[in-house]
Short mmCIF file of N, CA and C in Angstrom, two decimals:
data_model
loop_
_atom_site.label_atom_id
_atom_site.label_comp_id
_atom_site.label_asym_id
_atom_site.label_seq_id
_atom_site.Cartn_x
_atom_site.Cartn_y
_atom_site.Cartn_z
N MET A 1 7.66 34.05 23.84
CA MET A 1 7.93 32.88 23.03
C MET A 1 6.65 32.32 22.41
N ALA A 2 5.55 32.29 23.14
CA ALA A 2 4.30 31.75 22.61
C ALA A 2 3.84 32.52 21.38
N GLU A 3 4.10 33.79 21.33
CA GLU A 3 3.73 34.59 20.16
C GLU A 3 4.42 34.09 18.91
N ASN A 4 5.67 33.67 19.02
CA ASN A 4 6.41 33.16 17.87
C ASN A 4 5.80 31.89 17.30
N TRP A 5 5.23 31.03 18.16
CA TRP A 5 4.65 29.78 17.68
C TRP A 5 3.44 30.04 16.79
N LYS A 6 2.78 31.18 16.93
CA LYS A 6 1.64 31.49 16.07
C LYS A 6 2.06 31.69 14.63
N LYS A 7 3.33 31.95 14.40
CA LYS A 7 3.85 32.15 13.05
C LYS A 7 4.65 30.94 12.57
N THR A 8 4.47 29.81 13.26
CA THR A 8 5.20 28.59 12.94
C THR A 8 4.24 27.52 12.46
N ALA A 9 4.63 26.82 11.39
CA ALA A 9 3.83 25.71 10.88
C ALA A 9 4.61 24.42 11.05
N LEU A 10 3.93 23.39 11.52
CA LEU A 10 4.50 22.05 11.56
C LEU A 10 4.10 21.35 10.27
N ILE A 11 5.07 20.98 9.47
CA ILE A 11 4.79 20.29 8.20
C ILE A 11 5.17 18.83 8.38
N VAL A 12 4.18 17.96 8.28
CA VAL A 12 4.38 16.52 8.45
C VAL A 12 4.30 15.89 7.06
N ILE A 13 5.37 15.25 6.64
CA ILE A 13 5.48 14.76 5.27
C ILE A 13 5.38 13.24 5.21
N GLY A 14 4.60 12.78 4.24
CA GLY A 14 4.59 11.36 3.88
C GLY A 14 3.86 10.46 4.84
N MET A 15 2.76 10.87 5.40
CA MET A 15 2.05 10.04 6.36
C MET A 15 0.93 9.23 5.72
N GLN A 16 1.02 9.05 4.41
CA GLN A 16 0.11 8.14 3.72
C GLN A 16 0.87 6.84 3.52
N ALA A 17 0.13 5.78 3.27
CA ALA A 17 0.79 4.50 2.98
C ALA A 17 1.66 4.65 1.73
N GLN A 18 1.16 5.39 0.74
CA GLN A 18 1.90 5.70 -0.49
C GLN A 18 1.44 7.06 -0.97
N ARG A 19 2.18 7.64 -1.92
CA ARG A 19 1.75 8.93 -2.46
C ARG A 19 0.47 8.77 -3.26
N GLU A 20 -0.42 9.73 -3.14
CA GLU A 20 -1.71 9.69 -3.82
C GLU A 20 -1.59 10.28 -5.22
N HIS A 21 -2.21 9.60 -6.19
CA HIS A 21 -2.20 10.07 -7.57
C HIS A 21 -3.60 10.01 -8.16
N ASP A 22 -3.79 10.74 -9.24
CA ASP A 22 -5.07 10.69 -9.95
C ASP A 22 -5.20 9.33 -10.63
N ALA A 23 -6.43 8.87 -10.85
CA ALA A 23 -6.69 7.51 -11.32
C ALA A 23 -6.03 7.19 -12.66
N LEU A 24 -5.81 8.17 -13.51
CA LEU A 24 -5.18 7.93 -14.80
C LEU A 24 -3.67 8.07 -14.75
N GLY A 25 -3.14 8.44 -13.61
CA GLY A 25 -1.69 8.57 -13.47
C GLY A 25 -1.11 9.79 -14.16
N ARG A 26 -1.93 10.79 -14.45
CA ARG A 26 -1.45 11.98 -15.17
C ARG A 26 -0.47 12.80 -14.35
N ASP A 27 -0.52 12.67 -13.04
CA ASP A 27 0.37 13.45 -12.18
C ASP A 27 1.54 12.62 -11.63
N VAL A 28 1.78 11.48 -12.24
CA VAL A 28 2.87 10.60 -11.83
C VAL A 28 4.12 10.97 -12.61
N GLU A 29 5.28 10.85 -11.96
CA GLU A 29 6.54 11.10 -12.65
C GLU A 29 6.60 10.25 -13.91
N PHE A 30 7.18 10.78 -14.97
CA PHE A 30 7.21 10.11 -16.27
C PHE A 30 7.74 8.68 -16.17
N PHE A 31 8.82 8.48 -15.41
CA PHE A 31 9.44 7.15 -15.34
C PHE A 31 8.61 6.13 -14.57
N LYS A 32 7.51 6.56 -13.92
CA LYS A 32 6.64 5.63 -13.19
C LYS A 32 5.29 5.44 -13.87
N ARG A 33 5.03 6.17 -14.95
CA ARG A 33 3.69 6.13 -15.56
C ARG A 33 3.28 4.75 -16.04
N HIS A 34 4.22 3.93 -16.47
CA HIS A 34 3.87 2.60 -16.95
C HIS A 34 3.16 1.77 -15.87
N LEU A 35 3.39 2.07 -14.62
CA LEU A 35 2.74 1.35 -13.53
C LEU A 35 1.25 1.69 -13.43
N TYR A 36 0.83 2.77 -14.05
CA TYR A 36 -0.56 3.23 -13.96
C TYR A 36 -1.33 2.95 -15.24
N ARG A 37 -0.71 2.28 -16.19
CA ARG A 37 -1.37 2.03 -17.47
C ARG A 37 -1.89 0.60 -17.53
N SER A 38 -2.40 0.11 -16.47
CA SER A 38 -2.99 -1.23 -16.47
C SER A 38 -4.44 -1.09 -16.05
N GLU A 39 -5.18 -2.16 -16.16
CA GLU A 39 -6.60 -2.11 -15.76
C GLU A 39 -6.73 -1.83 -14.27
N LYS A 40 -5.75 -2.26 -13.49
CA LYS A 40 -5.80 -2.09 -12.04
C LYS A 40 -5.48 -0.67 -11.62
N GLY A 41 -4.73 0.06 -12.42
CA GLY A 41 -4.31 1.40 -12.02
C GLY A 41 -3.21 1.32 -10.99
N GLY A 42 -2.82 2.45 -10.47
CA GLY A 42 -1.75 2.50 -9.48
C GLY A 42 -2.24 2.10 -8.11
N SER A 43 -1.29 1.90 -7.21
CA SER A 43 -1.65 1.43 -5.87
C SER A 43 -2.05 2.57 -4.94
N ALA A 44 -1.88 3.80 -5.38
CA ALA A 44 -2.19 4.93 -4.50
C ALA A 44 -3.16 5.90 -5.17
N ILE A 45 -4.15 5.36 -5.83
CA ILE A 45 -5.17 6.19 -6.46
C ILE A 45 -6.03 6.80 -5.35
N LYS A 46 -6.42 8.05 -5.54
CA LYS A 46 -7.24 8.74 -4.54
C LYS A 46 -8.40 7.85 -4.10
N GLY A 47 -8.55 7.72 -2.80
CA GLY A 47 -9.61 6.90 -2.24
C GLY A 47 -9.23 5.45 -2.03
N SER A 48 -8.08 5.02 -2.55
CA SER A 48 -7.65 3.63 -2.38
C SER A 48 -6.99 3.45 -1.01
N GLU A 49 -6.79 2.20 -0.63
CA GLU A 49 -6.17 1.91 0.66
C GLU A 49 -4.75 2.49 0.73
N GLY A 50 -4.01 2.44 -0.37
CA GLY A 50 -2.65 2.96 -0.38
C GLY A 50 -2.57 4.46 -0.17
N ALA A 51 -3.66 5.17 -0.46
CA ALA A 51 -3.66 6.62 -0.31
C ALA A 51 -4.16 7.07 1.06
N GLU A 52 -4.57 6.13 1.89
CA GLU A 52 -5.06 6.48 3.23
C GLU A 52 -3.90 6.85 4.14
N LEU A 53 -4.20 7.62 5.18
CA LEU A 53 -3.18 7.96 6.17
C LEU A 53 -2.75 6.70 6.93
N VAL A 54 -1.50 6.68 7.36
CA VAL A 54 -1.02 5.53 8.12
C VAL A 54 -1.81 5.43 9.43
N GLU A 55 -1.90 4.22 9.94
CA GLU A 55 -2.67 3.97 11.16
C GLU A 55 -2.14 4.81 12.32
N GLY A 56 -3.06 5.42 13.06
CA GLY A 56 -2.69 6.22 14.22
C GLY A 56 -2.48 7.69 13.92
N PHE A 57 -2.54 8.06 12.66
CA PHE A 57 -2.34 9.45 12.27
C PHE A 57 -3.66 10.00 11.79
N GLU A 58 -4.06 11.17 12.29
CA GLU A 58 -5.32 11.75 11.85
C GLU A 58 -5.18 13.25 11.67
N ILE A 59 -6.00 13.78 10.79
CA ILE A 59 -6.06 15.21 10.54
C ILE A 59 -7.08 15.80 11.50
N LEU A 60 -6.68 16.79 12.27
CA LEU A 60 -7.58 17.42 13.22
C LEU A 60 -8.19 18.68 12.63
N GLU A 61 -9.26 19.16 13.24
CA GLU A 61 -9.89 20.39 12.79
C GLU A 61 -8.86 21.53 12.85
N GLY A 62 -8.79 22.29 11.80
CA GLY A 62 -7.83 23.38 11.72
C GLY A 62 -6.54 23.00 11.03
N ASP A 63 -6.30 21.69 10.84
CA ASP A 63 -5.12 21.23 10.11
C ASP A 63 -5.38 21.38 8.61
N TYR A 64 -4.32 21.52 7.86
CA TYR A 64 -4.43 21.64 6.41
C TYR A 64 -3.81 20.39 5.79
N LYS A 65 -4.63 19.59 5.10
CA LYS A 65 -4.13 18.39 4.43
C LYS A 65 -3.78 18.75 2.99
N LEU A 66 -2.59 18.38 2.61
CA LEU A 66 -2.08 18.68 1.28
C LEU A 66 -1.74 17.36 0.59
N VAL A 67 -2.21 17.20 -0.63
CA VAL A 67 -1.82 16.04 -1.42
C VAL A 67 -0.72 16.50 -2.37
N LYS A 68 0.46 15.91 -2.22
CA LYS A 68 1.57 16.27 -3.10
C LYS A 68 1.83 15.12 -4.05
N THR A 69 2.28 15.46 -5.25
CA THR A 69 2.52 14.44 -6.25
C THR A 69 3.99 14.35 -6.64
N ARG A 70 4.80 15.15 -6.02
CA ARG A 70 6.25 15.10 -6.22
C ARG A 70 6.91 15.15 -4.85
N MET A 71 8.23 15.15 -4.83
CA MET A 71 8.93 15.09 -3.54
C MET A 71 8.68 16.30 -2.66
N SER A 72 8.71 17.49 -3.22
CA SER A 72 8.54 18.70 -2.42
C SER A 72 7.07 18.97 -2.13
N ALA A 73 6.79 19.35 -0.90
CA ALA A 73 5.42 19.74 -0.53
C ALA A 73 5.03 21.07 -1.17
N PHE A 74 6.00 21.79 -1.71
CA PHE A 74 5.72 23.08 -2.36
C PHE A 74 5.46 22.94 -3.86
N PHE A 75 5.93 21.86 -4.49
CA PHE A 75 5.84 21.72 -5.94
C PHE A 75 4.39 21.53 -6.38
N ASN A 76 3.90 22.45 -7.19
CA ASN A 76 2.57 22.36 -7.80
C ASN A 76 1.45 22.19 -6.76
N THR A 77 1.61 22.85 -5.60
CA THR A 77 0.58 22.83 -4.56
C THR A 77 0.31 24.27 -4.12
N HIS A 78 -0.63 24.43 -3.22
CA HIS A 78 -0.98 25.75 -2.69
C HIS A 78 -0.31 26.02 -1.34
N LEU A 79 0.63 25.18 -0.95
CA LEU A 79 1.22 25.30 0.39
C LEU A 79 1.80 26.69 0.65
N HIS A 80 2.58 27.20 -0.27
CA HIS A 80 3.22 28.51 -0.05
C HIS A 80 2.16 29.60 0.15
N SER A 81 1.12 29.63 -0.69
CA SER A 81 0.09 30.67 -0.52
C SER A 81 -0.70 30.50 0.77
N VAL A 82 -0.94 29.26 1.19
CA VAL A 82 -1.64 29.02 2.45
C VAL A 82 -0.79 29.54 3.61
N LEU A 83 0.51 29.27 3.58
CA LEU A 83 1.40 29.74 4.64
C LEU A 83 1.50 31.26 4.65
N LEU A 84 1.60 31.86 3.47
CA LEU A 84 1.64 33.33 3.39
C LEU A 84 0.36 33.96 3.93
N ALA A 85 -0.79 33.40 3.54
CA ALA A 85 -2.08 33.93 3.99
C ALA A 85 -2.22 33.82 5.51
N SER A 86 -1.59 32.82 6.09
CA SER A 86 -1.64 32.62 7.54
C SER A 86 -0.50 33.34 8.26
N GLU A 87 0.29 34.10 7.52
CA GLU A 87 1.42 34.86 8.05
C GLU A 87 2.44 33.97 8.76
N ILE A 88 2.65 32.78 8.20
CA ILE A 88 3.63 31.84 8.73
C ILE A 88 5.00 32.20 8.17
N ASP A 89 6.00 32.30 9.05
CA ASP A 89 7.35 32.58 8.56
C ASP A 89 8.38 31.56 9.07
N SER A 90 7.95 30.63 9.90
CA SER A 90 8.85 29.61 10.42
C SER A 90 8.25 28.23 10.16
N LEU A 91 9.09 27.31 9.71
CA LEU A 91 8.62 25.96 9.41
C LEU A 91 9.39 24.94 10.23
N VAL A 92 8.67 23.97 10.75
CA VAL A 92 9.26 22.82 11.42
C VAL A 92 8.80 21.62 10.60
N ILE A 93 9.76 20.86 10.07
CA ILE A 93 9.44 19.78 9.14
C ILE A 93 9.80 18.44 9.76
N VAL A 94 8.84 17.50 9.69
CA VAL A 94 9.03 16.14 10.19
C VAL A 94 8.39 15.18 9.18
N GLY A 95 8.64 13.89 9.34
CA GLY A 95 7.99 12.92 8.47
C GLY A 95 8.95 11.85 7.98
N ILE A 96 8.60 11.28 6.83
CA ILE A 96 9.41 10.19 6.29
C ILE A 96 10.03 10.57 4.95
N GLN A 97 11.00 9.80 4.59
CA GLN A 97 11.82 9.96 3.38
C GLN A 97 12.72 11.18 3.47
N THR A 98 13.58 11.15 4.47
CA THR A 98 14.54 12.23 4.70
C THR A 98 15.31 12.62 3.44
N PRO A 99 15.89 11.66 2.70
CA PRO A 99 16.73 12.07 1.56
C PRO A 99 15.94 12.56 0.35
N ASN A 100 14.65 12.37 0.35
CA ASN A 100 13.84 12.75 -0.80
C ASN A 100 12.86 13.87 -0.46
N CYS A 101 11.74 13.49 0.10
CA CYS A 101 10.64 14.44 0.33
C CYS A 101 11.00 15.53 1.34
N ILE A 102 11.60 15.15 2.43
CA ILE A 102 11.95 16.15 3.44
C ILE A 102 13.02 17.08 2.91
N ARG A 103 14.07 16.52 2.33
CA ARG A 103 15.16 17.35 1.81
C ARG A 103 14.66 18.31 0.74
N GLN A 104 13.85 17.83 -0.21
CA GLN A 104 13.39 18.71 -1.29
C GLN A 104 12.45 19.79 -0.75
N THR A 105 11.62 19.45 0.22
CA THR A 105 10.74 20.46 0.82
C THR A 105 11.57 21.53 1.54
N VAL A 106 12.62 21.11 2.24
CA VAL A 106 13.51 22.08 2.91
C VAL A 106 14.19 22.97 1.88
N TYR A 107 14.73 22.39 0.81
CA TYR A 107 15.39 23.19 -0.24
C TYR A 107 14.43 24.23 -0.80
N ASP A 108 13.19 23.81 -1.09
CA ASP A 108 12.22 24.75 -1.65
C ASP A 108 11.82 25.82 -0.65
N ALA A 109 11.69 25.45 0.62
CA ALA A 109 11.35 26.45 1.65
C ALA A 109 12.44 27.51 1.75
N VAL A 110 13.69 27.07 1.70
CA VAL A 110 14.80 28.02 1.75
C VAL A 110 14.80 28.89 0.49
N ALA A 111 14.55 28.29 -0.67
CA ALA A 111 14.50 29.05 -1.92
C ALA A 111 13.36 30.06 -1.92
N LEU A 112 12.29 29.77 -1.17
CA LEU A 112 11.15 30.69 -1.06
C LEU A 112 11.37 31.73 0.04
N ASP A 113 12.54 31.73 0.63
CA ASP A 113 12.96 32.73 1.62
C ASP A 113 12.24 32.66 2.97
N TYR A 114 11.85 31.46 3.40
CA TYR A 114 11.35 31.35 4.77
C TYR A 114 12.54 31.59 5.69
N PRO A 115 12.41 32.52 6.65
CA PRO A 115 13.56 32.87 7.48
C PRO A 115 14.00 31.77 8.45
N SER A 116 13.10 30.86 8.79
CA SER A 116 13.45 29.80 9.73
C SER A 116 12.85 28.48 9.25
N VAL A 117 13.73 27.54 8.92
CA VAL A 117 13.30 26.20 8.49
C VAL A 117 14.07 25.19 9.33
N SER A 118 13.34 24.39 10.10
CA SER A 118 13.97 23.41 10.99
C SER A 118 13.47 22.02 10.67
N VAL A 119 14.35 21.04 10.82
CA VAL A 119 13.99 19.64 10.68
C VAL A 119 14.27 18.97 12.02
N ILE A 120 13.29 18.29 12.57
CA ILE A 120 13.49 17.56 13.82
C ILE A 120 13.96 16.16 13.44
N VAL A 121 15.24 15.93 13.57
CA VAL A 121 15.86 14.68 13.10
C VAL A 121 15.23 13.46 13.75
N ASP A 122 14.92 13.53 15.04
CA ASP A 122 14.32 12.39 15.73
C ASP A 122 12.88 12.12 15.30
N ALA A 123 12.31 13.01 14.52
CA ALA A 123 10.93 12.83 14.04
C ALA A 123 10.92 12.67 12.52
N THR A 124 12.04 12.20 11.97
CA THR A 124 12.14 11.92 10.54
C THR A 124 12.70 10.52 10.36
N ALA A 125 12.50 9.97 9.17
CA ALA A 125 12.98 8.61 8.92
C ALA A 125 13.16 8.39 7.42
N ALA A 126 13.84 7.30 7.11
CA ALA A 126 14.00 6.85 5.74
C ALA A 126 13.89 5.33 5.75
N LYS A 127 14.06 4.73 4.59
CA LYS A 127 13.89 3.28 4.47
C LYS A 127 14.86 2.52 5.38
N THR A 128 16.09 3.01 5.50
CA THR A 128 17.07 2.39 6.39
C THR A 128 17.77 3.49 7.19
N THR A 129 18.42 3.11 8.27
CA THR A 129 19.14 4.11 9.07
C THR A 129 20.32 4.68 8.29
N GLU A 130 20.93 3.88 7.42
CA GLU A 130 22.05 4.36 6.61
C GLU A 130 21.58 5.44 5.64
N ILE A 131 20.45 5.21 5.00
CA ILE A 131 19.90 6.20 4.06
C ILE A 131 19.52 7.46 4.83
N HIS A 132 18.89 7.28 5.98
CA HIS A 132 18.48 8.42 6.81
C HIS A 132 19.69 9.27 7.20
N ALA A 133 20.80 8.63 7.49
CA ALA A 133 22.02 9.34 7.89
C ALA A 133 22.80 9.87 6.70
N GLY A 134 22.32 9.61 5.48
CA GLY A 134 23.00 10.10 4.28
C GLY A 134 24.22 9.30 3.91
N LYS A 135 24.29 8.05 4.34
CA LYS A 135 25.46 7.22 4.06
C LYS A 135 25.28 6.34 2.83
N LYS A 136 24.12 6.36 2.22
CA LYS A 136 23.87 5.57 1.00
C LYS A 136 23.15 6.41 -0.01
#
């Protein structure tokens, strides 16, 4: 069993206060760009307080930190190539925003033919329990 864990990646989604974006908002969804066209810029510009990891969460040596700008951790990132290079074939996904970021990452992982994709429900969350349960 321990041998199988060497081919498994734990993907933790959304552990920043907010999603990180470039200072000009060029990587922001079109419908949110107006929020980045002010002198203040967006609230999650790289290096800002909003882009920092939530309190109590830290990246350890050997971990791979990925900055995503859309819901899926695979969209326009190097995640798939990093996992392939590491010979990862099983994914365990946890984090926040079950109906958005977690769901889209799972859909993309399945579309990329990962043979095993698991979500630990007790280690995921959404804004409300109703949203998390898919009732809203």
